[in-house]
Each structure stands twice: as C-alpha cells, then as structure tokens.
XYZ file of C-alpha atoms in Angstrom:
708
model
C 9.454 45.919 -19.192
C 10.625 42.363 -18.497
C 10.129 41.184 -14.939
C 11.047 38.088 -12.971
C 10.585 36.728 -9.508
C 13.964 36.906 -7.752
C 13.470 33.605 -5.912
C 16.155 30.984 -6.619
C 15.482 28.361 -9.284
C 15.494 24.831 -7.819
C 14.473 23.109 -11.059
C 15.896 23.379 -14.560
C 12.604 24.852 -15.814
C 11.318 28.430 -15.905
C 7.880 29.885 -16.522
C 7.755 32.324 -19.449
C 4.953 34.816 -20.050
C 4.230 37.626 -22.527
C 4.882 35.228 -25.421
C 3.584 36.613 -28.749
C 0.479 34.734 -29.993
C 2.169 33.924 -33.308
C 5.199 32.274 -31.679
C 5.876 28.557 -32.021
C 7.707 26.369 -29.527
C 10.699 25.655 -31.781
C 11.347 29.382 -32.186
C 11.148 29.995 -28.427
C 13.485 27.047 -27.780
C 16.020 28.377 -30.298
C 15.745 31.880 -28.793
C 16.685 30.729 -25.278
C 19.384 28.493 -26.758
C 21.143 31.544 -28.142
C 20.318 33.882 -25.236
C 21.936 31.679 -22.575
C 24.432 29.831 -24.786
C 27.297 30.616 -22.422
C 25.762 28.620 -19.549
C 24.107 25.713 -21.340
C 21.346 24.702 -23.687
C 17.580 24.796 -23.685
C 16.178 21.265 -23.721
C 12.384 21.400 -24.085
C 9.660 23.991 -24.497
C 5.882 24.084 -24.081
C 3.519 26.955 -24.901
C 0.185 26.804 -23.092
C -2.964 26.741 -25.206
C -6.599 27.017 -24.184
C -7.161 23.591 -25.742
C -5.128 21.254 -27.898
C -4.548 22.981 -31.260
C -6.125 26.285 -30.165
C -4.477 29.711 -29.925
C -1.633 30.376 -27.503
C -2.445 31.795 -24.062
C 0.776 33.811 -24.102
C 2.661 31.826 -21.459
C 4.610 28.584 -21.284
C 7.637 26.776 -19.859
C 11.206 26.166 -20.956
C 13.435 23.441 -19.522
C 17.233 23.780 -19.619
C 20.138 21.403 -19.169
C 20.765 22.594 -15.608
C 19.436 24.795 -12.835
C 22.367 27.161 -13.411
C 21.162 27.859 -16.950
C 17.587 28.357 -15.741
C 18.803 30.759 -13.040
C 20.787 32.743 -15.618
C 17.730 33.047 -17.859
C 15.690 34.429 -14.939
C 18.466 36.869 -13.986
C 18.823 38.131 -17.563
C 15.101 38.834 -17.704
C 15.004 40.579 -14.308
C 17.944 42.840 -15.227
C 16.473 43.664 -18.676
C 19.425 41.981 -20.418
C 17.313 39.335 -22.145
C 16.849 40.242 -25.835
C 13.395 40.786 -27.262
C 11.614 37.758 -28.695
C 9.632 38.614 -31.834
C 9.450 42.176 -30.543
C 8.237 41.280 -27.036
C 9.992 41.472 -23.686
C 9.529 38.113 -21.989
C 8.778 37.698 -18.293
C 10.675 34.785 -16.724
C 10.120 33.182 -13.299
C 11.127 29.900 -11.613
C 8.921 26.830 -12.132
C 8.160 24.336 -9.385
C 8.349 21.237 -11.612
C 10.225 20.236 -14.750
C 8.525 19.596 -18.063
C 10.206 16.187 -18.357
C 11.804 14.130 -15.554
C 15.518 14.839 -15.847
C 18.560 15.415 -13.666
C 18.740 19.119 -12.751
C 22.489 19.306 -13.381
C 25.007 17.851 -15.823
C 27.028 16.446 -12.914
C 24.056 14.227 -11.967
C 23.731 12.790 -15.467
C 25.762 9.934 -16.952
C 25.213 9.044 -20.595
C 27.183 5.808 -20.932
C 27.128 3.674 -17.791
C 27.068 -0.075 -17.355
C 24.261 -1.601 -15.286
C 24.461 -4.951 -13.524
C 21.592 -6.545 -11.610
C 22.389 -9.331 -9.156
C 23.004 -10.124 -5.517
C 25.696 -9.286 -3.023
C 26.741 -12.757 -1.823
C 29.576 -11.699 0.500
C 31.037 -8.523 1.947
C 32.890 -7.656 -1.298
C 31.458 -10.184 -3.741
C 28.734 -9.501 -6.265
C 27.061 -12.010 -8.583
C 25.547 -10.492 -11.727
C 22.463 -12.010 -13.329
C 22.138 -9.550 -16.244
C 24.201 -6.735 -17.724
C 23.432 -3.755 -19.973
C 25.781 -1.236 -21.581
C 25.086 2.341 -22.708
C 22.732 2.967 -19.796
C 21.760 6.581 -19.109
C 21.675 7.559 -15.444
C 19.614 10.523 -14.215
C 19.753 11.408 -10.506
C 16.768 13.629 -9.641
C 17.071 14.879 -6.020
C 13.812 16.853 -6.292
C 11.868 13.629 -6.885
C 14.244 11.655 -4.628
C 14.831 9.002 -7.238
C 17.268 7.645 -9.817
C 16.088 7.010 -13.375
C 17.975 4.410 -15.414
C 17.297 4.303 -19.175
C 18.276 1.212 -21.166
C 17.422 -0.713 -24.333
C 16.545 -4.416 -24.300
C 15.434 -6.392 -27.357
C 14.829 -3.169 -29.324
C 12.519 -1.848 -26.594
C 13.229 1.170 -24.388
C 12.813 0.845 -20.608
C 13.099 3.121 -17.591
C 13.909 1.847 -14.100
C 12.838 4.094 -11.226
C 14.753 3.672 -7.963
C 13.506 5.841 -5.091
C 15.909 6.963 -2.379
C 13.597 5.552 0.301
C 13.889 2.088 -1.287
C 17.694 1.986 -0.993
C 18.913 -0.160 1.916
C 22.630 0.529 1.341
C 24.477 2.785 -1.107
C 28.159 1.853 -1.298
C 31.074 3.303 -3.253
C 33.256 0.588 -4.810
C 35.754 0.073 -7.601
C 36.146 -2.629 -10.247
C 39.015 -2.866 -12.745
C 39.834 0.801 -12.194
C 36.280 2.024 -12.774
C 34.051 3.579 -10.157
C 31.092 1.494 -9.003
C 27.967 2.566 -7.112
C 26.386 -0.442 -5.394
C 22.694 -0.047 -4.559
C 21.172 -2.672 -2.259
C 17.406 -2.294 -2.560
C 14.531 -3.172 -0.256
C 12.167 -3.406 -3.227
C 12.490 -3.987 -6.949
C 12.712 -0.873 -9.142
C 9.568 0.314 -10.874
C 9.805 -0.627 -14.557
C 8.280 1.476 -17.341
C 8.357 1.086 -21.107
C 7.470 3.285 -24.055
C 4.523 2.958 -26.402
C 4.018 5.086 -29.490
C 1.859 5.280 -32.565
C -0.788 7.429 -34.226
C -3.426 6.501 -31.618
C -1.133 7.158 -28.648
C -1.234 10.568 -27.017
C 2.148 12.142 -26.383
C 2.642 15.406 -24.566
C 5.474 16.370 -26.930
C 3.896 15.513 -30.260
C 4.497 17.353 -33.526
C 2.631 20.624 -33.080
C 3.447 24.302 -32.778
C 3.197 24.385 -28.983
C 5.755 21.680 -28.087
C 9.419 21.185 -28.875
C 12.119 18.903 -27.481
C 15.678 18.198 -28.603
C 15.214 14.485 -28.000
C 12.563 12.152 -29.348
C 9.676 12.455 -26.877
C 6.811 11.309 -29.110
C 5.815 8.427 -26.839
C 4.133 7.657 -23.537
C 5.573 5.782 -20.572
C 3.475 2.939 -19.121
C 4.207 0.432 -16.363
C 5.790 -2.863 -17.411
C 6.825 -6.195 -15.911
C 10.267 -7.695 -15.467
C 11.479 -8.032 -19.055
C 14.537 -10.233 -18.414
C 14.527 -13.874 -19.478
C 15.310 -15.191 -15.985
C 13.254 -12.625 -14.009
C 16.466 -11.005 -12.783
C 14.829 -7.945 -11.203
C 12.463 -10.200 -9.292
C 15.114 -12.655 -8.133
C 17.801 -10.091 -7.290
C 17.959 -7.136 -4.932
C 21.141 -5.242 -5.849
C 22.081 -2.911 -8.707
C 25.670 -2.062 -9.630
C 26.400 1.043 -11.713
C 29.846 0.864 -13.325
C 30.930 4.371 -14.372
C 33.811 5.467 -16.576
C 36.897 7.012 -15.029
C 35.815 10.545 -15.946
C 32.267 10.199 -14.636
C 31.224 12.532 -11.774
C 30.989 9.744 -9.180
C 31.527 12.039 -6.185
C 28.750 14.453 -7.268
C 26.319 11.578 -7.718
C 27.195 10.003 -4.363
C 26.709 13.326 -2.568
C 23.099 13.364 -3.790
C 22.347 9.782 -2.685
C 21.740 8.356 0.808
C 25.380 7.269 1.096
C 26.195 4.344 3.414
C 29.974 4.109 3.053
C 32.886 2.831 0.988
C 33.504 -0.833 0.227
C 36.758 -0.851 -1.742
C 37.540 -3.279 -4.570
C 34.544 -5.362 -5.648
C 34.717 -8.903 -7.039
C 32.101 -9.462 -9.764
C 31.147 -12.891 -11.110
C 28.273 -14.394 -13.096
C 25.272 -15.859 -11.319
C 24.093 -19.420 -11.662
C 20.335 -19.270 -11.645
C 18.519 -20.892 -8.787
C 15.072 -21.890 -7.660
C 12.025 -23.246 -9.465
C 10.663 -21.729 -12.668
C 7.557 -19.792 -11.641
C 5.506 -16.730 -12.532
C 6.215 -15.386 -9.037
C 9.824 -14.956 -7.888
C 12.008 -15.232 -5.910
C 11.092 -18.572 -4.359
C 13.243 -21.291 -2.820
C 12.068 -24.892 -2.720
C 13.007 -27.973 -0.758
C 15.451 -30.337 -2.476
C 14.195 -33.826 -3.227
C 14.128 -36.065 -0.184
C 13.833 -33.149 2.261
C 11.060 -33.285 4.855
C 10.972 -29.880 6.588
C 7.547 -28.527 7.511
C 5.744 -26.080 5.257
C 6.021 -23.348 7.903
C 9.819 -23.660 7.850
C 9.881 -23.413 4.049
C 7.532 -20.413 4.114
C 9.619 -18.591 6.722
C 12.819 -19.297 4.774
C 11.258 -17.669 1.728
C 10.254 -14.729 3.905
C 13.869 -14.225 5.024
C 15.038 -14.296 1.403
C 12.394 -11.743 0.412
C 13.356 -9.401 3.267
C 17.028 -9.555 2.263
C 18.137 -11.204 5.525
C 19.697 -14.169 3.693
C 20.754 -14.765 0.080
C 18.845 -17.385 -1.891
C 22.142 -18.936 -3.017
C 22.827 -19.976 0.591
C 19.485 -21.798 0.944
C 20.936 -25.138 -0.132
C 20.653 -28.828 0.722
C 23.005 -28.466 3.730
C 20.765 -25.789 5.239
C 17.622 -27.906 4.792
C 19.387 -30.934 6.260
C 20.276 -28.914 9.367
C 16.698 -27.646 9.698
C 15.334 -31.193 9.543
C 17.086 -31.927 12.842
C 15.735 -28.820 14.614
C 12.205 -28.822 16.125
C 9.799 -26.462 14.390
C 9.211 -24.274 17.459
C 12.973 -23.712 17.824
C 13.325 -22.964 14.098
C 10.490 -20.475 14.455
C 12.332 -18.531 17.151
C 15.589 -18.587 15.185
C 13.825 -17.215 12.118
C 12.180 -14.499 14.222
C 15.617 -13.432 15.449
C 17.030 -13.433 11.905
C 14.140 -11.281 10.679
C 15.175 -8.576 13.170
C 18.772 -8.388 11.900
C 19.668 -5.023 10.355
C 22.149 -6.653 7.959
C 22.304 -9.576 5.521
C 23.511 -12.841 7.040
C 25.951 -14.366 4.534
C 26.442 -17.557 6.583
C 22.910 -18.623 7.565
C 23.860 -22.271 8.169
C 26.417 -21.323 10.818
C 24.018 -18.808 12.384
C 21.171 -21.355 12.623
C 23.395 -24.110 14.039
C 24.824 -21.804 16.723
C 21.385 -20.515 17.705
C 19.908 -24.023 17.835
C 22.777 -25.253 20.025
C 22.503 -22.340 22.474
C 18.703 -22.648 22.729
C 18.861 -26.390 23.365
C 21.418 -25.860 26.127
C 19.308 -23.149 27.777
C 16.092 -25.169 27.275
C 14.621 -22.079 25.644
C 12.936 -24.202 23.004
C 10.753 -25.999 25.556
C 8.337 -23.080 25.522
C 6.639 -23.637 22.214
C 4.964 -20.681 20.563
C 1.303 -20.864 19.684
C 0.690 -21.990 16.142
C -2.990 -21.223 16.185
C -4.840 -18.323 17.700
C -7.618 -18.784 20.196
C -11.024 -17.174 20.258
C -11.112 -14.224 17.901
C -7.596 -14.733 16.493
C -6.037 -17.234 14.117
C -2.638 -17.717 12.498
C -2.661 -16.840 8.805
C -0.123 -16.829 5.975
C 0.070 -13.494 4.174
C 1.528 -12.951 0.712
C 2.246 -9.685 -1.103
C 2.566 -9.841 -4.884
C 4.167 -6.886 -6.674
C 4.768 -6.345 -10.403
C 8.179 -8.034 -10.084
C 8.284 -10.012 -6.835
C 6.491 -12.043 -4.210
C 6.867 -11.487 -0.458
C 5.941 -14.165 2.085
C 4.846 -12.789 5.471
C 3.979 -14.613 8.636
C 2.249 -16.672 9.685
C 0.663 -13.750 11.546
C -2.224 -13.376 13.972
C -5.425 -12.218 12.325
C -9.074 -11.891 13.293
C -10.817 -15.162 12.492
C -13.712 -15.714 10.128
C -16.298 -18.454 9.797
C -14.885 -20.130 6.664
C -11.426 -20.704 8.117
C -12.843 -21.731 11.497
C -15.150 -24.270 9.863
C -12.212 -25.821 7.980
C -9.739 -25.403 10.836
C -7.974 -28.688 10.059
C -6.905 -27.025 6.780
C -6.275 -23.565 8.270
C -2.637 -23.592 7.119
C -3.837 -23.948 3.504
C -5.548 -20.533 3.526
C -3.591 -17.409 2.596
C -4.365 -13.714 2.281
C -2.880 -12.446 -0.975
C -2.511 -8.707 -1.596
C -1.573 -7.075 -4.900
C 0.594 -4.022 -4.236
C 3.166 -1.830 -5.937
C 6.877 -2.551 -5.624
C 7.149 -0.647 -2.309
C 3.929 -2.276 -0.943
C 1.925 0.882 -1.548
C -1.471 0.782 -3.251
C -1.477 0.057 -6.978
C -2.963 3.024 -8.806
C -5.464 2.341 -11.607
C -3.248 3.844 -14.331
C -0.550 1.277 -13.522
C -2.990 -1.497 -14.458
C -5.051 0.173 -17.172
C -3.337 3.174 -18.755
C -5.241 5.717 -20.812
C -2.885 6.337 -23.724
C -5.219 8.177 -26.084
C -7.438 11.223 -26.016
C -11.053 11.485 -26.936
C -14.333 9.948 -25.921
C -13.802 6.730 -27.871
C -10.203 6.075 -26.783
C -9.736 2.704 -25.109
C -7.433 2.201 -22.096
C -4.385 -0.009 -22.551
C -4.220 -3.108 -20.349
C -0.639 -3.120 -19.093
C 1.464 -6.131 -18.191
C 0.429 -5.682 -14.545
C -3.201 -6.288 -15.505
C -2.359 -9.570 -17.226
C -0.099 -10.639 -14.336
C -2.865 -10.139 -11.761
C -5.440 -11.822 -14.006
C -3.148 -14.802 -14.608
C -2.543 -15.307 -10.880
C -6.261 -15.097 -10.088
C -7.191 -17.527 -12.869
C -4.319 -20.015 -12.675
C -2.994 -19.584 -9.126
C 0.648 -19.968 -8.098
C 2.784 -22.415 -6.145
C 4.990 -22.087 -3.078
C 6.733 -25.384 -2.462
C 4.260 -28.278 -2.534
C 1.182 -26.041 -2.255
C -0.609 -24.435 -5.176
C -2.827 -21.537 -4.131
C -6.080 -20.910 -6.038
C -8.516 -18.005 -5.863
C -11.321 -18.483 -3.344
C -13.107 -15.192 -2.510
C -12.675 -11.735 -1.026
C -14.539 -9.659 1.519
C -15.673 -6.060 1.091
C -12.793 -4.714 3.190
C -10.298 -6.827 1.231
C -11.621 -5.455 -2.049
C -10.717 -1.937 -0.906
C -7.227 -3.155 -0.059
C -6.687 -5.168 -3.287
C -6.626 -8.435 -1.308
C -8.155 -11.862 -1.864
C -8.403 -15.161 -0.034
C -6.641 -18.071 -1.750
C -6.640 -21.747 -0.831
C -4.151 -24.541 -1.485
C -6.308 -27.447 -2.643
C -5.499 -30.979 -1.516
C -6.932 -34.461 -2.027
C -9.524 -33.974 0.729
C -10.658 -30.397 0.100
C -10.511 -28.150 -2.945
C -11.262 -24.465 -3.432
C -14.400 -25.224 -5.451
C -15.635 -27.483 -2.620
C -15.449 -24.542 -0.221
C -17.275 -22.301 -2.706
C -20.118 -24.825 -3.012
C -20.308 -25.188 0.778
C -20.533 -21.403 1.208
C -23.783 -21.191 -0.773
C -25.483 -20.899 -4.135
C -24.480 -17.712 -5.946
C -25.672 -18.654 -9.448
C -28.698 -16.334 -9.346
C -26.519 -13.256 -8.745
C -25.734 -11.848 -12.198
C -23.577 -8.895 -11.117
C -19.912 -9.877 -10.778
C -19.166 -7.308 -8.068
C -22.277 -8.227 -6.067
C -21.499 -11.946 -6.356
C -17.964 -11.381 -5.065
C -19.282 -9.248 -2.197
C -21.788 -11.953 -1.227
C -19.063 -14.616 -1.246
C -16.919 -12.391 0.934
C -19.792 -12.050 3.418
C -18.675 -15.258 5.164
C -15.079 -14.007 5.292
C -15.969 -10.968 7.403
C -14.258 -10.883 10.792
C -16.764 -12.411 13.205
C -17.249 -14.506 16.336
C -18.726 -17.971 15.850
C -21.248 -18.964 18.532
C -23.465 -22.002 17.847
C -25.485 -23.609 15.088
C -29.191 -22.735 15.034
C -31.447 -25.355 13.491
C -34.002 -24.329 10.832
C -36.910 -25.215 13.143
C -35.811 -22.432 15.514
C -35.796 -19.844 12.723
C -38.826 -18.183 11.179
C -39.106 -15.777 8.284
C -41.310 -12.772 8.971
C -42.487 -10.226 6.379
C -40.871 -6.837 5.930
C -42.735 -3.705 6.975
C -43.488 -2.041 3.640
C -45.424 1.097 2.743
C -46.256 2.252 -0.781
C -46.751 5.997 -1.261
C -47.305 7.668 -4.641
C -46.101 4.552 -6.419
C -42.846 4.329 -4.392
C -42.279 1.428 -2.026
C -40.492 2.041 1.278
C -39.132 -0.788 3.467
C -38.928 0.325 7.106
C -37.483 -2.986 8.310
C -34.705 -3.308 5.728
C -32.032 -5.616 7.160
C -33.600 -5.753 10.652
C -34.768 -8.992 12.290
C -35.530 -10.192 15.832
C -33.871 -12.450 18.385
C -35.446 -13.892 21.523
C -34.275 -12.691 24.921
C -33.238 -16.209 25.942
C -31.027 -16.665 22.875
C -29.600 -13.136 23.250
C -28.437 -13.983 26.793
C -26.825 -17.192 25.560
C -25.060 -15.330 22.748
C -23.804 -12.680 25.173
C -22.366 -15.414 27.381
C -20.641 -17.109 24.416
C -18.863 -13.926 23.305
C -17.766 -12.985 26.821
C -20.392 -10.382 27.762
C -22.611 -10.148 30.843
C -25.515 -12.496 30.129
C -27.689 -10.781 32.762
C -27.572 -7.558 30.723
C -27.208 -8.642 27.071
C -26.848 -6.168 24.176
C -30.096 -4.926 22.687
C -28.960 -5.663 19.116
C -26.479 -7.911 17.280
C -24.953 -7.472 13.835
C -24.984 -10.995 12.400
C -24.137 -13.348 9.552
C -26.319 -16.464 9.403
C -26.014 -18.596 6.292
C -27.059 -16.325 3.434
C -28.618 -13.765 5.811
C -26.931 -10.518 6.768
C -28.095 -7.639 8.944
C -29.044 -6.725 12.520
C -31.311 -8.567 14.953
C -32.900 -6.683 17.861
C -33.905 -8.353 21.125
C -37.657 -9.023 21.344
C -38.708 -10.078 24.900
C -42.036 -11.415 23.569
C -40.566 -13.588 20.795
C -41.079 -17.350 21.246
C -38.869 -18.167 18.226
C -35.121 -17.983 18.704
C -34.562 -16.091 15.471
C -36.923 -14.121 13.223
C -35.435 -13.031 9.894
C -36.877 -10.965 7.044
C -36.605 -11.346 3.245
C -34.578 -8.106 3.017
C -31.838 -9.793 5.081
C -31.438 -12.728 2.685
C -28.592 -12.239 0.213
C -28.102 -15.777 -1.151
C -28.983 -19.418 -0.529
C -26.786 -21.291 1.952
C -27.049 -24.428 4.057
C -24.741 -23.047 6.736
C -26.410 -22.821 10.174
C -23.643 -21.168 12.202
C -24.696 -17.946 13.959
C -21.846 -15.418 13.487
C -21.689 -12.124 15.372
C -19.663 -9.277 13.870
C -20.540 -6.619 16.477
C -23.040 -5.702 19.195
C -24.790 -2.550 20.374
C -22.749 -0.441 22.808
C -23.426 2.582 24.951
C -21.786 5.823 23.862
C -21.976 9.500 24.872
C -24.918 11.390 23.401
C -25.107 15.173 23.196
C -28.329 17.121 23.213
C -29.195 18.734 19.892
C -32.396 19.895 18.264
C -33.159 16.496 16.747
C -32.689 14.588 20.021
C -34.692 17.146 22.000
C -37.539 16.962 19.460
C -37.633 13.167 19.707
C -37.615 13.209 23.518
C -40.300 15.894 23.599
C -42.603 13.757 21.457
C -42.055 10.937 23.975
C -43.412 13.129 26.775
C -40.280 14.688 28.317
C -41.170 18.144 29.711
C -39.293 21.271 28.583
C -38.421 22.099 32.209
C -36.111 19.076 32.342
C -34.111 20.280 29.319
C -33.841 23.767 30.818
C -32.606 22.311 34.114
C -29.958 20.220 32.323
C -28.772 23.276 30.405
C -28.494 25.357 33.588
C -26.465 22.630 35.317
C -24.069 22.390 32.371
C -23.621 26.164 32.220
C -22.932 26.256 35.974
C -20.265 23.536 35.641
C -18.654 25.392 32.743
C -18.459 28.557 34.855
C -16.951 26.662 37.812
C -14.495 24.414 35.893
C -11.689 27.009 36.065
C -11.805 27.136 39.881
C -13.491 23.914 41.079
C -11.714 20.557 40.616
C -14.898 18.458 40.791
C -16.641 20.621 38.194
C -13.599 20.399 35.902
C -13.542 16.581 36.173
C -17.256 16.422 35.415
C -16.913 18.568 32.275
C -13.851 16.672 30.995
C -15.607 13.361 31.614
C -18.523 14.442 29.443
C -16.185 15.446 26.615
C -14.525 12.024 26.708
C -11.871 12.730 24.037
C -8.203 11.746 23.964
C -7.160 15.397 24.436
C -8.728 15.484 27.926
C -6.812 12.508 29.366
C -3.771 14.545 30.446
C -5.865 17.182 32.203
C -7.978 14.510 33.924
C -4.853 12.737 35.229
C -3.512 16.006 36.681
C -6.835 16.738 38.396
C -7.024 13.211 39.832
C -3.601 13.760 41.435
C -5.143 16.528 43.574
C -4.051 19.654 41.683
C -6.428 22.621 41.747
C -7.229 24.267 38.382
C -6.360 27.788 39.513
C -2.941 26.809 40.976
C -1.404 24.888 38.034
C -0.701 27.157 34.987
C -0.476 24.324 32.438
C -3.705 22.749 33.702
C -5.464 26.120 33.692
C -4.381 26.690 30.071
C -5.895 23.330 28.985
C -9.147 24.010 30.847
C -9.428 27.495 29.335
C -9.037 26.024 25.851
C -11.919 23.600 26.475
C -13.977 26.308 28.187
C -13.636 28.710 25.244
C -14.431 26.030 22.683
C-alpha cells in the first residue's frame, strides 16, 4: 500500500521509493507528468543507483514546477489515489532539497526579463553600464538568493545574488514597466557552464536521470565577463519586468526596502583607469593630494558611501585645501553613513568649514602606531572587485619596523569571495570529471590570483608587488605586498631578509620568509660575538635519532632581565623562557643563570641564513592554573614530594567543596581555582557580601559547579 509522510512540502521535490528495478528516469518523469497534470508538470527526475551505471536501489527524487504540485503528488500517494507505476505502488514523501536550484513556484519565476547593471547616481536616477534581454529570473527563498540566467557572447552565465548582500530593494517603474532595483553590498557571484565528453554532469544521458531542459553541463565559478568590468565597477542591478510579470509576488519574497516611483535610466560614461582590479578612482593630472586621501576616497567608493562619478577634479581640488588630519575625520564620518551621499563635495566642504570653526582639526589623529601597533593599509580582492580598507592599526612585525620610513608602502592583501568570506578550493580549481586520472579545471579565479601575485596591481601612483606571507596569513589567504620606489624595491627587502635559495620546497620557503613577518616585539640588536652555537642533545636508539633539544636554546640571566625591561615586564622577576625570532633562527630560549654568553642557539633552531641581528620576541612564559592529575602527581613524586602532601591537598579541596554551598569564603576559594568566565558573575555576587544559602540565583550557580 502506498504511504507518504504527511508533513508539508517546502520544496518542489519529493522522495519516491518502491520504484521497480527495471524503471528508467524518463518513464518515471512521464508518469508523474500525467498523474499530477492538473496542478503542473514534473521537471526533473533522478533514480538512485549503488554506483554510476549500476542497478537501481529502488528509490529516487522527482522535482516539479512548484511546491503545490509536489504537495499534490504526496497527497495522492498518501490517499492511495496515485496510479500504479509499472505495477508498483509508489511511496512519496517530501524532500529537503531540490534536485536542481530553481524557484519553488511559478510566481517566483520570470522567463523574459531585462537586466541592467549600473549605479544609482541620484535618488531616482540610474546609469546603466550594460544591458541584457531575455534574462531568466529565479527567486529561491529556501536558499535566500536570486539566480539570474543570461547569455553573453554565446556563453551561458548565472549570477547569484544572496538576500544578505542586498543593501536596498526598491520597487520602481520605467516606461510603464515594473522595475526591481537591487543595491548590492557585494558583486554577484558569477558562474558559467562547461560541457564536453570529459566533463561530468549530474544529468547526463543515462537511464537514471531525466530533465526537461538541457542539463548536460557543470557550473563553475567565473570572472566578470563584461568588456568594461561592469559588475566590478557598479553596485546596482535593475530588473525590468513586463507588465504581466508577478512583480508583487517577487517583492514579497525579497527583503523589501520601499517604493521609489518613476525611475530615470541613462547610459553610463565609463570612468577611472583601466586596471585588472576595479573599481578604482585616480587623481587627475596636476592634483597633489596625499596617498592616504586617495586611498580613503577609494574605500568610500568601495563601501557604497559615494558614487565614483562624483569623485571628480572639483572634489580633489577641494581636498587639496583641507589638511590631511581633517580630511581623515571627515572620511571617518562618511564611512559611518547608512546611506549613499550623492553630493560628496558639498558634504566635505560643510564638514571642513564646521571643523575649522570649532578647531576640531587641531587634534591630529595618530598616523603611526606606537610600540606593538602600526598603521597598515589593508586590501581585499574578490573575483570581481577590490576593496580598500584602512589604514588600520595592526600588530607590528620586524620587517615593517625596520623599513619604517616606507611603512605606508606595505599592504596586507587578502583574497576572498565576493562577500569577503573564505574562497573555497572548488572555486579556484574545480573538479569537473570523474575517475582517478581526471584533472581539475583551473577557473578564472585561479588565473586572476596568479596574475596579481606575479604582476602586482596599481592604486594611484603606487604599484604593489608580492613580498611574502606568514604562516597565519597563509591560513587566511593573505599576503604582504610592497609598493616599490626608487630607494627600495620588493626584491631588495627579500634579499635583506635572508638567503632562501637552499630551500627547495615552495611551501617551506614561503613559511621561512613569513617568519620575519610574525607579530613580534623588537628589542635590540645582538652582535655575533655575543652569540654562540651549541650542539643539540641527540640520542640514537635502534637506528632512530631523537633530538631532545629541538628548537630550544639558552639566554643569560642578565640579558633576560634587559629583555623583560624592554617589553614592559618586571626586570627583577623576568620570564623563564622567551619565544624568539633572531635572524634565521626560530624557537624558544630558556634562562640559564650560569651562562656567560648572552645567547646560545642550536642548529635545530636555524631555518635559513640571514644577516639580521635584531632580537624579536613573539611571546614569553606565563603562569597559569595547573590541576593535579595522574601525570603531574607522578612527576612530582619522582622529584621527592611525599604522598601525604597530595592526600592533604585532596582533603582540603573536598572540605571546601562541601562548605561552598554555605560558606562564602569557601565558595570564593573554589570559584577562584576554577578561573573560568562562567564564574565571574557568582564571584561578583559573593564579593558584594551575599551569603550562598540566602540568594537563590547564587545558590543555583554554586550547585551547578558543585555537581560538576
């Protein structure tokens, strides 16, 4: 007897079981087409197999045009009104995901829309950079995104716009047609199709798959395909729908912001320099604003606070007359606006005038951090855009500190997805085939990243070139880049850092170069005569060599006190160990009171050759709570601690645990030993004088810790 789960269907797909082993997908698709013809059509079908080309497992999935059709199919099966399929009664239940990404209802699907990409340059004015007709729109609330399908130069593309990336969604009209205006925070994700005999497609020609549309291809990530990089330079999409299109249904599914009325649409005149990274604005010839001002202007354009069209010669001329520290504060205020400023020149002039009158600009902001911090330019590069951030405070490193007169020429560059999330490997190198010998496809994103690393990129007068990356940056897809000048070039810094030619592994070489970029505190230069190299402690057993001093050196007590003083610690009680970077050496040095040499390093600490003599400290030893366990007790026992002492400590702890529910001092003692964030509230209540047994909330917290 046919059965079905009575739960509502939230997708247009149902799970089907009890499928005859001899059935093929086309037959099952045609069966559901006729069985639910009154409500809609079946769109795609998949029958599960143990492996590709093997026998059917007797279950599969069918996707319909709408959730209503899928719900009807489930209801027909549950009420035994679904006809037999090849003599079998099918079991139908809702599916959690669709076979293919598609709008779950006909009212959320438009087959012939017009797409414009451009910028909103005024309240009701839109400048279009590119236009496409016959665009298919699929609104998928379950995935919280809009899919736009279009053809460009005989190639098929899909634009993915996520609801979270929409800054404003406005209902407009243009020449009698309905318009949906989408102002985006990030560029849409762009995908393209690839096909061929070597390309794996889920819906290929076999007995277990069937689809009413051509689905014999695979989607892979792609770059901005427009001639003028329109998706990178622009931040607004306009969907022009026919008069009969279900505009109201679509708007009800989107994060609606309001109605705008009649929209004026014009063509865009392209702006800015020709570059592989967009959008960027540059100073006009004869302009002399500082690089920080230019960088911050680009940042405002990238954040959508101003429109690049308004960054013109008049704006630069006004900025030339404003001191940099006042411009900095004005830009900081503009970055906090929750709307786009369509008259930036007027805004800047008014702010500059009011700040000069109030003498607010006399208090100049710091342009360079002190001690552990420095000011650093940060740049995010996505598949379509570039985002300038900062300058921001960041923990300093030895390389930038050593070249502090060129600190503004360093930049941290991060490669991220359109929404600044981590780039997944399949976006860069997509596996399009099946089998052991199939080769991954290098997508356009791979070649974009490689081109930027090899050739660099320019922002205004500075051209940034690859320098190095640290281990932590590698995990975050970041690198250090440097804008070479007549006095110092990126290769000069690489040569100064050390000799890496003997390191044959690419990953190890990059990690060694990044060693000097680790966040550290610079202390003083130690001359070679104060450094000795001591042998490692090695033992060979059964042909295996063990190094018991791997990465561990020694430091004299006198130098340890001086180092403690230089990093702001108590020199009378210096740390017992320092984690260091010294030239090509890396590791930990422990304080040796008997050492007459300032520094004693071992061969296992040496990673590469370097002439640098600066002693960098990344961290020091610190005291932390230690709990008795079997390992600690065994170690202490071998050092001569009597068992009676451990028994006494255990009895004291058990007594405090028994008294913590009635005695305030015992409760404070127990909570202090735990030392976790969860105990702070209870400790504050106890310090205010409350007794554990008189405060119900406090007693509940203490009981929870007592029972655990």
